[in-house]
Short mmCIF file of C-alpha atoms in Angstrom, two decimals:
data_model
loop_
_atom_site.label_atom_id
_atom_site.label_comp_id
_atom_site.label_asym_id
_atom_site.label_seq_id
_atom_site.Cartn_x
_atom_site.Cartn_y
_atom_site.Cartn_z
CA MET A 1 0.00 0.00 0.00
CA THR A 2 1.31 3.44 -0.96
CA GLN A 3 1.66 5.91 1.89
CA SER A 4 -0.13 9.23 1.39
CA ARG A 5 0.97 12.50 2.95
CA GLU A 6 -0.32 16.04 2.71
CA LEU A 7 1.60 19.28 3.01
CA ASN A 8 -0.18 22.64 2.61
CA GLY A 9 -2.97 21.08 0.58
CA ILE A 10 -0.71 19.10 -1.77
CA LEU A 11 -1.20 15.34 -1.71
CA TYR A 12 1.90 13.12 -2.04
CA GLU A 13 1.71 9.36 -2.59
CA GLY A 14 4.79 7.18 -2.93
CA ILE A 15 7.11 10.17 -2.46
CA PRO A 16 9.76 10.43 0.29
CA PRO A 17 8.65 12.65 3.20
CA VAL A 18 8.64 16.24 1.94
CA GLU A 19 9.65 19.11 4.22
CA ASP A 20 8.77 21.86 1.73
CA PHE A 21 7.94 22.38 -1.94
CA SER A 22 8.10 25.19 -4.46
CA PRO A 23 6.52 25.45 -7.90
CA THR A 24 8.83 27.96 -9.60
CA GLY A 25 10.83 28.66 -12.72
CA ILE A 26 14.54 28.55 -13.49
CA MET A 27 16.61 29.39 -16.54
CA SER A 28 17.08 26.46 -18.89
CA PRO A 29 20.44 25.70 -20.53
CA THR A 30 19.00 27.10 -23.79
CA GLY A 31 18.09 30.42 -22.17
CA GLY A 32 14.34 29.88 -21.74
CA LEU A 33 12.36 29.68 -18.55
CA LEU A 34 11.72 26.16 -17.28
CA ALA A 35 8.77 25.36 -14.98
CA VAL A 36 9.99 23.29 -12.04
CA LEU A 37 8.45 21.72 -8.96
CA VAL A 38 11.07 21.51 -6.24
CA LEU A 39 10.49 18.96 -3.49
CA ILE A 40 12.72 19.41 -0.46
CA VAL A 41 12.86 16.05 1.28
CA GLU A 42 13.10 15.92 5.06
CA PRO A 43 16.72 15.91 6.32
CA GLY A 44 18.21 12.45 6.78
CA VAL A 45 15.82 10.73 4.36
CA GLU A 46 17.62 8.83 1.60
CA VAL A 47 16.40 9.73 -1.89
CA GLU A 48 18.80 7.71 -4.05
CA ASP A 49 16.52 4.64 -4.34
CA PHE A 50 13.53 6.83 -5.19
CA ALA A 51 15.58 8.73 -7.78
CA ALA A 52 16.86 5.52 -9.39
CA ARG A 53 13.41 3.87 -9.42
CA TYR A 54 11.86 6.72 -11.40
CA ARG A 55 14.94 7.32 -13.61
CA MET A 56 15.82 10.68 -12.15
CA VAL A 57 19.26 11.99 -13.05
CA PRO A 58 21.78 14.04 -11.03
CA ARG A 59 21.91 17.78 -11.57
CA ASP A 60 24.85 17.57 -13.99
CA GLN A 61 22.93 15.38 -16.47
CA ILE A 62 20.13 16.29 -18.87
CA ALA A 63 16.69 14.89 -18.01
CA ARG A 64 14.40 14.15 -20.97
CA ALA A 65 10.67 13.44 -20.74
CA VAL A 66 11.05 10.65 -23.30
CA ASP A 67 13.38 8.81 -20.87
CA SER A 68 10.84 8.75 -18.04
CA GLN A 69 7.37 7.48 -17.44
CA ALA A 70 6.34 10.67 -15.66
CA ARG A 71 3.47 12.83 -16.88
CA TRP A 72 1.46 15.79 -15.64
CA THR A 73 -2.09 16.87 -16.37
CA LEU A 74 -4.14 19.97 -15.68
CA GLU A 75 -7.43 18.39 -14.60
CA THR A 76 -10.80 19.86 -15.62
CA ASP A 77 -11.36 21.07 -12.04
CA GLY A 78 -8.04 22.99 -12.07
CA ARG A 79 -5.95 20.52 -10.05
CA VAL A 80 -2.53 19.52 -11.36
CA THR A 81 -1.70 15.80 -11.17
CA ILE A 82 1.86 14.54 -11.60
CA GLN A 83 2.24 10.77 -12.01
CA LEU A 84 5.50 8.84 -11.87
CA LEU A 85 5.43 5.23 -13.05
CA CYS A 86 7.91 2.37 -13.03
CA GLU A 87 7.69 -1.42 -13.13
CA GLU A 88 7.57 -1.83 -9.34
CA SER A 89 5.44 1.09 -8.22
CA ALA A 90 3.79 4.41 -8.89
CA ALA A 91 3.90 7.80 -7.21
CA ARG A 92 1.58 10.77 -7.48
CA ILE A 93 1.47 14.43 -6.55
CA VAL A 94 -1.82 16.34 -6.64
CA ILE A 95 -1.67 20.14 -6.42
CA PRO A 96 -5.00 21.87 -5.68
CA SER A 97 -6.45 24.42 -8.08
CA ASP A 98 -4.99 27.88 -7.59
CA PRO A 99 -4.51 30.82 -10.00
CA ARG A 100 -0.75 30.83 -9.26
CA VAL A 101 -0.52 27.14 -10.18
CA HIS A 102 -2.39 27.87 -13.43
CA LEU A 103 0.22 30.53 -14.29
CA TRP A 104 2.96 28.00 -13.53
CA THR A 105 1.39 25.35 -15.81
CA GLY A 106 0.93 28.02 -18.48
CA MET A 107 4.66 28.70 -18.30
CA ALA A 108 5.30 24.98 -18.81
CA ARG A 109 2.95 24.80 -21.81
CA LEU A 110 4.49 27.88 -23.43
CA ASN A 111 7.90 26.21 -23.24
CA GLY A 112 7.00 22.87 -24.84
CA GLY A 113 4.74 21.35 -22.20
CA SER A 114 7.35 19.72 -19.97
CA LEU A 115 8.14 20.63 -16.42
CA SER A 116 11.01 19.52 -14.26
CA LEU A 117 10.56 17.70 -10.97
CA ILE A 118 13.55 18.36 -8.72
CA VAL A 119 14.18 16.43 -5.52
CA ILE A 120 16.58 17.97 -3.00
CA PRO A 121 17.80 15.77 -0.14
CA GLY A 122 17.23 18.37 2.58
CA LEU A 123 18.07 22.05 2.09
CA PRO A 124 21.00 23.05 4.34
CA ARG A 125 20.00 25.48 7.07
CA GLY A 126 20.46 29.09 6.02
CA GLU A 127 20.82 28.29 2.31
CA THR A 128 18.36 29.76 -0.17
CA LEU A 129 16.66 27.68 -2.82
CA GLY A 130 17.94 30.02 -5.54
CA TYR A 131 21.56 29.54 -4.49
CA TYR A 132 21.12 25.78 -4.03
CA LEU A 133 19.75 25.36 -7.57
CA GLY A 134 22.45 27.64 -9.02
CA PRO A 135 25.74 26.52 -10.55
CA HIS A 136 27.57 26.37 -7.19
CA GLY A 137 24.70 24.80 -5.22
CA GLY A 138 24.23 21.35 -3.79
CA PRO A 139 23.22 17.97 -5.19
CA TYR A 140 19.76 17.20 -6.48
CA TRP A 141 18.01 14.76 -8.80
CA HIS A 142 15.63 15.81 -11.52
CA LEU A 143 13.19 14.37 -14.02
CA SER A 144 11.49 15.89 -17.03
CA VAL A 145 7.73 15.41 -16.82
CA GLY A 146 5.77 15.55 -20.07
CA CYS A 147 2.25 17.00 -20.35
CA ILE A 148 -0.84 14.91 -21.14
CA PRO A 149 -3.44 17.39 -22.43
CA LEU A 150 -7.09 16.71 -21.61
#
């Protein structure tokens, strides 16, 4: 049975315990703006098995939606559902409807429809997310999530 958790209205199933999250945008290597959902996992929780299971790659590698079985959908009621699939299991994130989330998904659609799911193994105390995701920041795993239009 998959364990479900909720944090600030977002439902997580099959995901390591999340301390915080941030739907945001970062500059892509090609100069565009990339929609990302950053999950900051609780300190001390191992994420390597989770990352390997869903074919996430380290920050220094390129993640392609075609290499994963992860997809996102903007549901008719405005919720955003992200599904990660593999042979052994499945994971899901459900973000409630919110105008800010609709802007975020619009950014993803304007840039090809993919968004990036980034998993950080605990953000060091006092470090900002912007610095951590920057070129001199810490380790993370990421996955390109393709859009399934309804």
